Each structure stands twice: as C-alpha cells, then as structure tokens.
C-alpha cells in the first residue's frame, strides 16, 4: 500500500470546516485576532446537514502562539490540543528529559496542585486524554469531552504550559514510571529496530539520542533542572493549538486568549538540523540484518532525500508512493505476489524533524522471498525504472483531489478533530492551512521524476528484519539489546544499478470506482424495518435521515455449522479461506478503497463468515458482486496455500511473544468462554491442515447457513432486496436452524471462592488481569456497571500507577460476554509479583467502596459522571457508519430492541448515588466471590527480585 497523502479524508475520519461567512473572507474579532480561510476551501460547499453551522477560524495571539478554532454548535463532544516544537532532540545532557517532562506536566499546577485533578476531571466528564513526545515536538490533548465540561478542562489543561509545579514528591515516582515504560518497550520489535537505526546514525545528529530515557540517563534530574529545561525549551512562539467547542468563534477566541495568552514568549528558535544528515554515507550500499523477537521477515529500502520533496503544494513524495505502493493490477506488489516472493508492500516518506526526509519502501517477504531477497531488491529497482520511463499521469492528481473534494463536502464529525488539526497546523503553517493538508495544490510531474531519480542503489540503506541472517550478528544495541550485523553489497550494487524498466509494472490505470453520481435517496425517520424474514435468515433495512450523506452499508453475517468456536481446525480453515478471498480481491479492493468504497470479510464470532460493503453508495452493489464472486470461488493454489499456512502458523506462534498483559487477557478469554481455542491450539491445528482439507471445507462452507443482514444509509428498499438476492444466488445453500450456529456461552463463576489461573511467559515482565462478574445483563445492571467503571477509572490509575508505581500499563474498565457483565482491571509490571498486584487490586476495591460513602467530593463526581453519560447517550452517533453498526448490533444481539438507548437514558436518569452504593457493595464487595484473576509470570530475573519464596521446610 502507499502511505496516505497526509490524511485520507474518509478512512481516517478527518474533517474540514465551512467558511466563516460567504460574504466576508476575513474579519476582526473582539479579541483582536484575525480569521481567514484559504479561497480554495471557501469555494467548496459543505453539503453535510450536520455541519451547516460549523465555522473555522485561525488566530495568532499577542504572545505568538498560533491556533485554529472550530465552532460546532451541535457537536456532542469537545476537545483541545497543544503542540510545542520541543521534543527528544532537545534533551541535552540527560537523555529522556523531554519525555520525562511530558509526564510531569500532568501531575499538578499552581492552580490545580493535586496530581490527579486533571485526569479525574477529564475522565469524570466522559473524556479521554494523552500526550506524546516525538523527536522534534511534543503534543498534549483531551478529546471526547462532554461540552458542559469544556471550560473547566481547558483551564486545567492550559495551566500545564505556564504554571507547572514539577512537585519533588512526584519526580522520583514518575521517573520510575518512565523507566517502566522503557522496560515495556525492550522486547517490542518496533522499538528494537528504531534503536538499531539510532545506533547506526550520525552521532552529530540528535536522532542518534536515546529518546525514551530510563533511570540510568535520568537519575540526576531534579525539580530545579526540570524547571530550567522547561523555560529554555517551552515558549509560546514554538506552540500551536486547536479548540473544538460549541461556542461561537468570537467566544472561542476569548477562551483561547484566556487559556493560552499567559504562556510566556521566550523568543526561542526552532531546532534546525539543516545540512546535517541522519545517517553516514558509509551506510549507503549496506544491508543491516536485525534479529527480531517475533518471527518477522521485513525488507526495507531507505533513502535520505532532500527536504524539498516534502513540498506540501505539489506533494511529489505522496504521488511517488501512490505509484510504488499501489496494489492493483500492474503493480509492483502484484508482480511480487505472483512469483510468491512477498505478502505485502508499503512505500512513503518519513519526516525526521523539519529538515530531514526519508523515502522508504518496505516489503513483507515470504520464506521464498527471504531466500531470494536479492531478486526482490532487483524487482524494486525495475519498478522504479518503469515509473521513470514515463511521466506521472495527471489523472492520478485529478483523482486524488476529486476524492478529497467529495470527502470534504460530505465530511462527518470526529471527536479527535482538535488533535488532528493541531498536528496538521504545525506541519502546514498558518497561511494555507488546512488547504494543503487536504489537497495537492498543483500538479508537477517533474517533481515526481526528480524524486525517483534519487532512488538509486548506491545511496540506498538496506535493512532486513529476520530470525535468519546471512551476516554474523556481531553487534548488540545498547538500550534494547537487539542483535544486528552489517553486510556490504559491493557485488550486488552494479547489477542493480544496471537495471532496466519492467514492462509488467506501470502507473495505476484510471480508477473505475471513483464516484461520479451521488444523489441522495429519500429518507424517513422510521426505525429499522424487518425487510426479510425467511427460513434462510433476516434482513433489516434503515434509510437513516440523520446524516444525509451519499454513503451506505451492507452487512451480512453468514452463520454456518462448518465453523465452530471449539473446533480449532474449522477456525484455521476459515482463516485460510478468508485469506484467499482477500488475496483474490486485493487488486480490485485497493482501487475501491482509494475511491471511498470499502469491503471486509472476517470470521465472525467463530460461527460464520461476515461480509460488509460500505462507503459511497453509487457503486456499492458493483463491489458486492465482485466480492461474492470471490467468496464463491477463491481459486486455491498450492504455492499460495503454503505461504498463507506458514504465515498463519507464524502469527499464532508469535502470540507467545505478545506483551504480558495481552497474553494474560487471552487466558481470561480461555477461562470465561465455554468454547474457545487458544493460540497454541490454533497453531497445532494449522500445522496439520492440508490443501485438500481447505478445498473440502470451501465446498460445504455455505451449504447449510443462516443469514443475519442489515442494510442502511443512502439506499432504497429495492437496493437492499437486490443485495439480499445477490447473496442467496451467489452462495446457494439450505437454511439451518439458528440454534445450531450460536456463539460460545460463558462459564458462570461458582461464587464459592475467587479463583485464579497462572501462566508462565516467554517474555520479560509480569501481568495481572482481575475480573469480577456482575451478573446477567439488564438495563439496571448495565447502568451500574458503567457508572462504577467511570468513577473508578482515574482513582485506580492514580493509585496503582502514579502513587504505587506498580507498572506503566495500568487500566480498568468493563466488558460484556454473551449477556454477562464484568468489571476488569489489569497491570503489567517489571517490578511487582502478580500475587502482590492481585492483593493491591483487592485493597483498591475495598478503599473505593469506602470512598463511595465517605469521600467529600463523591456526590459532585457522581453528578458529573452521570451528566456526561446522559449527554452522550442523548447524542450517541458521530457518523453514519457508527450508527449503522450499532443498529446492526441491536437487531441481532439485543433482539431488535431499537429503543435500547432510550431505555438506558431512562435508567440512568433514575439511578441515584445510593443506588450505586448498594450496587457496588453487592458486586465489588467481598460478598461477591465471582472473581477471576490471571497471574502471568515473566521469564526475567528483574521482575522476581522482590518476590517471596517458600522457606526450606528443613529449617
């Protein structure tokens, strides 16, 4: 695939705003800021009914901070984000300083000194929060917040940036948290590969630094050092922000002034690495072999190219990656797949700061591809020569901009809009934002050709991630411990340099799935109707009138006795069948997806095959016909079967290298469900299946089936019926009894005593997952479950992670399994024994029950959480797709109770704090022994250093 041109409008849910006023391009606000919108966007009308009142403004405050305001009177959620051009490359003498400071900013300000205050306010208001430290910037945000809490959240958030406390009491504790984060990353292949690249980079370039930090690099950091570093690196003139709220633009501008106007402008200069290459030229023509933890086979070719190829007006790197990363007919990937050399491919640019740019091509190899990697590289250079042999066609530029225009006009809401816009603004700059983030401003085929001219073998850096290496792994990276070796390619380079164009590789043809006619069908406000009720199955139809966009979705869940949740062989065969179907559709679906029309096929609830077609409605039935043709006849081949089987076995076995908490959660599923196949069971079954088994499975897969279907959006009942008839005709079979294709039930916990299971891991670190069964689902219990989970989320995190420092990964929440309700808590730790973690979680539950009665702020917290949940339930959908998915769930999982939201609102309105106290005592109190814990033990000595052991009985 190609990496997206900054943002793919529909697939990423990105949004754009309408102009401030049709008659006024710019106007002066009361606060003295100026709003303006690039003319290119003003000329494109927003056609989404939801967003008719949305406006956008850009402003620069007196202190130099730049921002964007998004006023949406109807938004169900609000948010804010702020980025600062200060990342890990500014660390200085203590590596990890920027990352550590990012952590510390969350832990108290002069106005809000309690270290948990910000997180508690956000979580109690139904919001989410986070932050990250990148190489050249750091970004902080909150999102999904109930609108009435926006002012309080913004006030707390803004104080990070001019009155942080950096409490001494938090410094040592949070330093341990950063160290735990580092330890969590040590066995993650992505981090290991990154740090090998750092080890090989130019030591004069800040990329070479250890950006995460650990106790060794940060041990000398104290409160005063953090304060000084903050003043020397955080400044208003290096900052960008974005606000999303219900207020008019003028009011949002005033709030921005109040929130961010007090941030000092220290007139700092943006860090520049211009003229300083990331990698030394000695790496050119060198293959780096890296040994991964998981069984991976990834080949990457990287070039450091001039920063001019990142030009946002012409986007030459984006157009080049579109051609090289194309997956349709005549593509490089199709050619490699045809010869059984590759399973996947991606191409695109990677910014490393403002002044350095990489262009990279990555290939996921088959076993044959790994053995013949030189041929794969040869084919890559043949493809590059093919694209150089002819000019980049203008219709690619036209198609991309047309699809973006349609996506712009029919945009829908996105709770993360402020965060996305903040990141876009810092990349694009104030003058043109957001036009260049969405569109290619002008076509420049010569720019594409100039970039391709840089992609030559001699200046390329090659990397192979594989557990098999042709070169001795002589080196060990300092921080993550990854082993790697270097192989000079002196014999190969001349051959690759003499490569000529391949006649099989060409630029993508015009895309037949691009929509050309998008009329809106008549809609009604009626609930979903049962359009089909036959022995073969059911179909519900819902022409939604809320969103009024030219999109539709067809969802078919084809249940079959051939797939059962307790039959590992059936699940493996279903996965292989699914892989073949996807492979047969790949060339076609890539074009469809690029044009805003998507399909998916998956094994649904281990009981059948599900198919979904969604996106622009005009050509959705055309795509469905193509999908059904491949479902009916996937065309199995021996060579592909061997590749797909080996890939599937690898993925099952790689589960043993997953992080400890993920492996513990799989053990929970294995324990709770009556019918469940673990990754080990699936790996063993996959080893034994044959191509004949798959052919037999495919022949009988749909011979007996029951169909659950849902069609909705911009379509008619006739279109829905046509889809139903297509499925029946293309996948013929007899109707089966729905009771024969039920998903797995759950094992009721005995309640005699809490129980635990253990798991020994093949990776570092321990984990504990705690589960409490609340009983069979009803609307009252569901309300209590949600309130308990919301109210305990921040206190659990603050206690177990921030105060007790048990681990970096600390979470709590809720889940449902086949109508049973549960609460869940999890900790992954490099320092604490699982039995210790279990005791701490139980102690937390006891303290939480006391706080529900005794805490001074429990009434206000309860009111805040209840209000926020009610606000969201009264406006639950951001997009048409999310609404249709939920109605499909109600149709078949909730007995077509389309009034479920209204019932939940009524129950929540009645639910009082006393009701919650009673519910909590009955469910989380010690009288409820229906509890399960999974204790996962890592294979490293560090996590066992403080672990009690049984004394010698002879003493």
Coordinates of C-alpha atoms in Angstrom, one line a residue, residues 29-356:
X29 CA -12.6 39.7 16.3
X30 CA -13.2 41.4 19.7
X31 CA -10.0 39.9 21.0
X32 CA -8.0 41.4 18.1
X33 CA -7.4 38.2 16.2
X34 CA -8.0 37.6 12.5
X35 CA -9.9 34.8 10.9
X36 CA -9.4 33.7 7.4
X37 CA -9.8 30.6 5.2
X38 CA -7.9 29.8 2.0
X39 CA -10.0 30.6 -1.0
X40 CA -9.7 27.1 -2.4
X41 CA -11.8 25.8 0.6
X42 CA -14.2 28.7 0.6
X43 CA -15.3 27.7 -3.0
X44 CA -16.2 24.2 -1.9
X45 CA -19.6 24.0 -0.2
X46 CA -20.1 21.7 2.8
X47 CA -23.1 19.5 2.0
X48 CA -23.5 17.6 5.2
X49 CA -26.7 18.6 7.1
X50 CA -25.0 18.1 10.5
X51 CA -22.3 20.7 9.8
X52 CA -24.3 23.5 8.3
X53 CA -23.4 25.8 11.2
X54 CA -19.8 24.8 11.7
X55 CA -17.1 27.5 11.3
X56 CA -13.4 27.6 11.4
X57 CA -11.0 30.4 12.4
X58 CA -7.3 30.8 12.6
X59 CA -5.6 33.2 15.0
X60 CA -2.3 34.3 16.4
X61 CA -2.3 35.6 20.0
X62 CA -0.1 38.5 21.1
X63 CA 2.4 36.1 22.6
X64 CA 3.0 34.5 19.3
X65 CA 1.1 31.2 19.8
X66 CA -0.8 30.1 16.7
X67 CA -4.1 28.2 16.7
X68 CA -7.3 27.1 15.0
X69 CA -10.8 27.4 16.4
X70 CA -13.6 25.0 15.4
X71 CA -17.1 26.2 16.3
X72 CA -19.7 23.5 16.0
X73 CA -22.9 24.3 17.9
X74 CA -24.2 20.7 17.6
X75 CA -21.1 18.8 18.5
X76 CA -21.7 16.1 21.1
X77 CA -18.0 16.2 22.2
X78 CA -15.4 18.9 22.7
X79 CA -11.6 18.8 22.8
X80 CA -8.3 20.7 22.7
X81 CA -4.8 20.1 21.7
X82 CA -1.5 21.9 22.0
X83 CA 1.9 21.1 20.4
X84 CA 5.3 22.6 21.1
X85 CA 8.3 22.4 18.9
X86 CA 10.3 20.8 21.7
X87 CA 10.9 17.0 21.6
X88 CA 13.5 14.5 22.5
X89 CA 16.1 16.1 20.2
X90 CA 16.3 18.9 22.7
X91 CA 17.1 16.6 25.6
X92 CA 20.5 17.9 26.3
X93 CA 22.8 16.1 28.7
X94 CA 20.2 13.9 30.2
X95 CA 18.6 11.6 27.6
X96 CA 14.8 11.3 28.2
X97 CA 14.3 14.7 29.7
X98 CA 11.7 15.8 27.2
X99 CA 9.7 12.6 27.7
X100 CA 10.0 12.8 31.4
X101 CA 8.9 16.4 31.5
X102 CA 5.8 15.5 29.4
X103 CA 4.9 13.0 32.1
X104 CA 5.4 15.6 34.8
X105 CA 3.2 18.2 33.3
X106 CA 0.1 16.1 34.0
X107 CA 0.9 15.9 37.7
X108 CA -0.2 19.3 39.1
X109 CA -0.1 23.0 38.5
X110 CA -0.2 26.0 40.8
X111 CA -4.0 26.5 40.3
X112 CA -4.7 22.7 40.5
X113 CA -2.0 21.3 42.7
X114 CA -3.5 17.8 43.2
X115 CA -1.6 15.4 40.9
X116 CA -4.8 13.6 39.9
X117 CA -7.0 16.6 39.4
X118 CA -6.7 17.0 35.6
X119 CA -7.2 13.3 34.9
X120 CA -10.1 13.0 37.3
X121 CA -11.9 15.9 35.7
X122 CA -11.4 14.6 32.2
X123 CA -12.4 11.0 32.9
X124 CA -15.4 12.1 35.0
X125 CA -16.6 14.2 32.1
X126 CA -16.5 11.2 29.7
X127 CA -13.3 12.5 28.1
X128 CA -10.0 11.0 27.0
X129 CA -6.5 12.4 27.4
X130 CA -3.0 11.8 26.4
X131 CA 0.3 13.2 25.3
X132 CA 3.4 12.1 23.5
X133 CA 7.0 13.2 22.9
X134 CA 8.3 12.9 19.3
X135 CA 11.7 13.8 18.0
X136 CA 11.0 17.4 17.2
X137 CA 7.8 18.2 19.1
X138 CA 5.5 17.2 21.9
X139 CA 1.7 17.1 21.8
X140 CA -0.9 17.2 24.5
X141 CA -4.7 16.8 24.1
X142 CA -8.0 15.9 25.6
X143 CA -10.9 14.7 23.5
X144 CA -14.5 13.3 23.6
X145 CA -15.3 15.6 26.5
X146 CA -18.9 16.5 27.3
X147 CA -19.5 20.1 26.2
X148 CA -20.5 21.5 29.6
X149 CA -17.1 20.5 31.0
X150 CA -15.1 22.2 28.3
X151 CA -14.3 25.4 30.2
X152 CA -13.1 23.5 33.3
X153 CA -11.0 21.1 31.2
X154 CA -9.4 23.9 29.1
X155 CA -8.5 25.9 32.2
X156 CA -6.8 22.9 33.8
X157 CA -5.1 21.9 30.5
X158 CA -3.7 25.3 29.7
X159 CA -2.0 25.7 33.1
X160 CA 0.4 22.9 32.1
X161 CA 2.2 25.4 29.9
X162 CA 2.8 28.3 32.3
X163 CA 2.5 27.2 35.9
X164 CA 3.5 23.5 36.2
X165 CA 4.7 22.5 39.7
X166 CA 7.1 19.7 39.0
X167 CA 6.5 18.5 42.6
X168 CA 9.5 17.0 44.2
X169 CA 7.3 14.2 45.6
X170 CA 6.3 13.2 42.1
X171 CA 9.8 13.4 40.5
X172 CA 11.2 10.1 41.8
X173 CA 7.9 8.2 41.3
X174 CA 7.3 9.4 37.8
X175 CA 10.9 8.7 36.9
X176 CA 10.2 5.1 37.8
X177 CA 7.1 5.3 35.5
X178 CA 9.3 6.3 32.6
X179 CA 11.7 3.5 33.4
X180 CA 8.8 1.1 33.4
X181 CA 7.7 2.4 30.0
X182 CA 11.3 1.8 28.8
X183 CA 11.3 -1.8 30.2
X184 CA 7.9 -2.4 28.5
X185 CA 9.5 -1.5 25.1
X186 CA 12.6 -3.6 25.4
X187 CA 11.0 -6.7 23.8
X188 CA 8.9 -4.8 21.3
X189 CA 10.3 -5.2 17.8
X190 CA 9.4 -1.8 16.6
X191 CA 11.4 -0.2 19.3
X192 CA 14.3 -2.5 18.9
X193 CA 14.5 -1.7 15.1
X194 CA 14.3 2.0 15.8
X195 CA 17.2 1.9 18.2
X196 CA 19.4 -0.1 15.9
X197 CA 18.8 2.7 13.4
X198 CA 19.8 5.2 16.1
X199 CA 22.9 3.2 16.8
X200 CA 23.9 3.4 13.2
X201 CA 23.0 7.0 12.7
X202 CA 25.2 10.1 12.5
X203 CA 26.4 10.8 16.1
X204 CA 26.3 14.5 15.3
X205 CA 22.5 14.3 14.6
X206 CA 20.1 14.4 17.5
X207 CA 18.3 11.4 16.0
X208 CA 21.1 9.3 17.5
X209 CA 20.0 10.0 21.1
X210 CA 18.1 7.7 23.4
X211 CA 14.8 9.5 23.4
X212 CA 12.8 7.4 25.9
X213 CA 15.1 7.6 28.8
X214 CA 15.5 5.4 31.8
X215 CA 16.8 5.5 35.4
X216 CA 20.4 5.4 34.2
X217 CA 20.0 8.5 32.0
X218 CA 17.6 10.5 34.2
X219 CA 18.9 9.8 37.7
X220 CA 20.4 13.3 38.1
X221 CA 17.3 15.1 37.0
X222 CA 15.6 17.0 39.9
X223 CA 12.9 19.7 40.2
X224 CA 15.1 22.6 39.5
X225 CA 16.6 21.0 36.4
X226 CA 13.1 20.4 35.1
X227 CA 12.0 24.0 35.7
X228 CA 15.1 25.3 33.9
X229 CA 14.7 22.9 31.0
X230 CA 11.0 23.9 30.7
X231 CA 11.9 27.6 30.5
X232 CA 14.6 27.0 28.0
X233 CA 12.5 24.9 25.6
X234 CA 8.8 25.7 26.0
X235 CA 7.8 29.0 24.6
X236 CA 4.6 30.4 23.1
X237 CA 6.3 31.2 19.8
X238 CA 7.0 27.5 19.3
X239 CA 3.4 26.4 20.1
X240 CA 0.3 25.6 18.1
X241 CA -3.2 24.8 19.5
X242 CA -6.7 23.8 18.3
X243 CA -10.0 24.1 20.1
X244 CA -13.3 22.3 19.3
X245 CA -16.4 23.6 21.1
X246 CA -20.0 24.6 20.8
X247 CA -19.3 28.3 21.4
X248 CA -19.4 30.9 18.6
X249 CA -16.0 31.7 17.1
X250 CA -15.8 35.0 19.0
X251 CA -16.3 33.3 22.3
X252 CA -13.8 30.5 21.5
X253 CA -11.3 33.2 20.6
X254 CA -11.8 34.8 24.0
X255 CA -11.4 31.5 25.7
X256 CA -8.2 30.8 23.8
X257 CA -6.8 34.2 24.8
X258 CA -7.7 33.5 28.5
X259 CA -6.2 29.9 28.3
X260 CA -3.1 30.5 26.3
X261 CA -2.4 34.2 26.3
X262 CA -0.4 33.9 29.5
X263 CA 2.2 31.5 28.2
X264 CA 5.5 33.3 28.0
X265 CA 7.1 34.0 24.7
X266 CA 10.8 33.4 25.3
X267 CA 11.5 34.0 21.6
X268 CA 13.1 30.6 21.2
X269 CA 14.4 29.4 17.9
X270 CA 13.1 26.3 16.3
X271 CA 15.7 23.5 16.3
X272 CA 17.3 23.1 12.9
X273 CA 19.2 20.1 11.5
X274 CA 19.6 21.5 8.1
X275 CA 22.8 20.3 6.5
X276 CA 23.3 17.5 9.0
X277 CA 22.5 14.1 7.5
X278 CA 20.8 11.5 9.7
X279 CA 22.9 8.6 8.5
X280 CA 26.5 8.5 7.5
X281 CA 27.3 7.8 3.8
X282 CA 29.2 4.6 4.9
X283 CA 25.7 3.0 5.4
X284 CA 24.9 3.5 1.7
X285 CA 25.0 0.2 -0.1
X286 CA 25.0 -1.7 3.2
X287 CA 22.5 -4.3 4.4
X288 CA 21.7 -4.2 8.1
X289 CA 20.5 -7.6 9.5
X290 CA 18.4 -7.3 12.6
X291 CA 17.2 -10.2 14.7
X292 CA 13.6 -9.7 15.9
X293 CA 11.8 -11.2 19.0
X294 CA 8.9 -12.3 16.8
X295 CA 9.3 -14.3 13.7
X296 CA 9.3 -11.5 11.1
X297 CA 10.6 -11.1 7.6
X298 CA 10.7 -7.4 6.6
X299 CA 12.9 -5.9 4.0
X300 CA 13.2 -2.0 3.9
X301 CA 15.0 0.2 1.5
X302 CA 15.6 3.8 2.7
X303 CA 16.9 6.9 1.1
X304 CA 17.7 10.2 2.7
X305 CA 16.3 12.7 0.2
X306 CA 16.2 16.5 0.0
X307 CA 13.5 18.0 2.2
X308 CA 12.1 19.8 -0.9
X309 CA 10.4 16.5 -1.8
X310 CA 8.1 17.1 1.2
X311 CA 6.6 20.2 -0.6
X312 CA 3.0 20.4 0.5
X313 CA 1.9 22.3 -2.6
X314 CA 2.9 19.6 -5.1
X315 CA 3.4 16.5 -2.9
X316 CA 5.9 14.7 -5.1
X317 CA 6.7 12.1 -2.4
X318 CA 3.0 11.4 -2.0
X319 CA 2.4 10.8 -5.7
X320 CA 5.6 8.6 -6.0
X321 CA 4.4 6.5 -3.0
X322 CA 1.0 6.2 -4.6
X323 CA 2.6 4.6 -7.7
X324 CA 5.2 2.4 -5.9
X325 CA 2.8 1.3 -3.2
X326 CA -0.1 0.7 -5.5
X327 CA -1.6 -2.8 -5.0
X328 CA -3.8 -3.1 -8.1
X329 CA -3.2 -4.7 -11.5
X330 CA 0.2 -3.9 -12.9
X331 CA 1.6 -3.0 -9.5
X332 CA 5.0 -4.0 -8.0
X333 CA 3.2 -5.9 -5.2
X334 CA 1.1 -7.9 -7.6
X335 CA 4.2 -8.9 -9.5
X336 CA 6.0 -10.0 -6.3
X337 CA 2.9 -11.9 -5.1
X338 CA 2.5 -13.6 -8.4
X339 CA 6.0 -15.1 -8.0
X340 CA 5.4 -15.9 -4.3
X341 CA 8.0 -13.5 -3.1
X342 CA 6.0 -11.1 -0.9
X343 CA 2.9 -10.8 1.2
X344 CA 2.7 -7.0 1.5
X345 CA 4.4 -3.8 0.5
X346 CA 4.3 -0.1 1.5
X347 CA 6.0 3.0 0.3
X348 CA 6.2 6.6 1.5
X349 CA 8.0 9.4 3.1
X350 CA 9.0 9.8 6.7
X351 CA 9.7 13.2 8.2
X352 CA 12.5 13.2 10.8
X353 CA 12.2 16.7 12.1
X354 CA 11.7 19.8 9.9
X355 CA 14.8 19.4 7.8
X356 CA 15.3 15.7 7.2

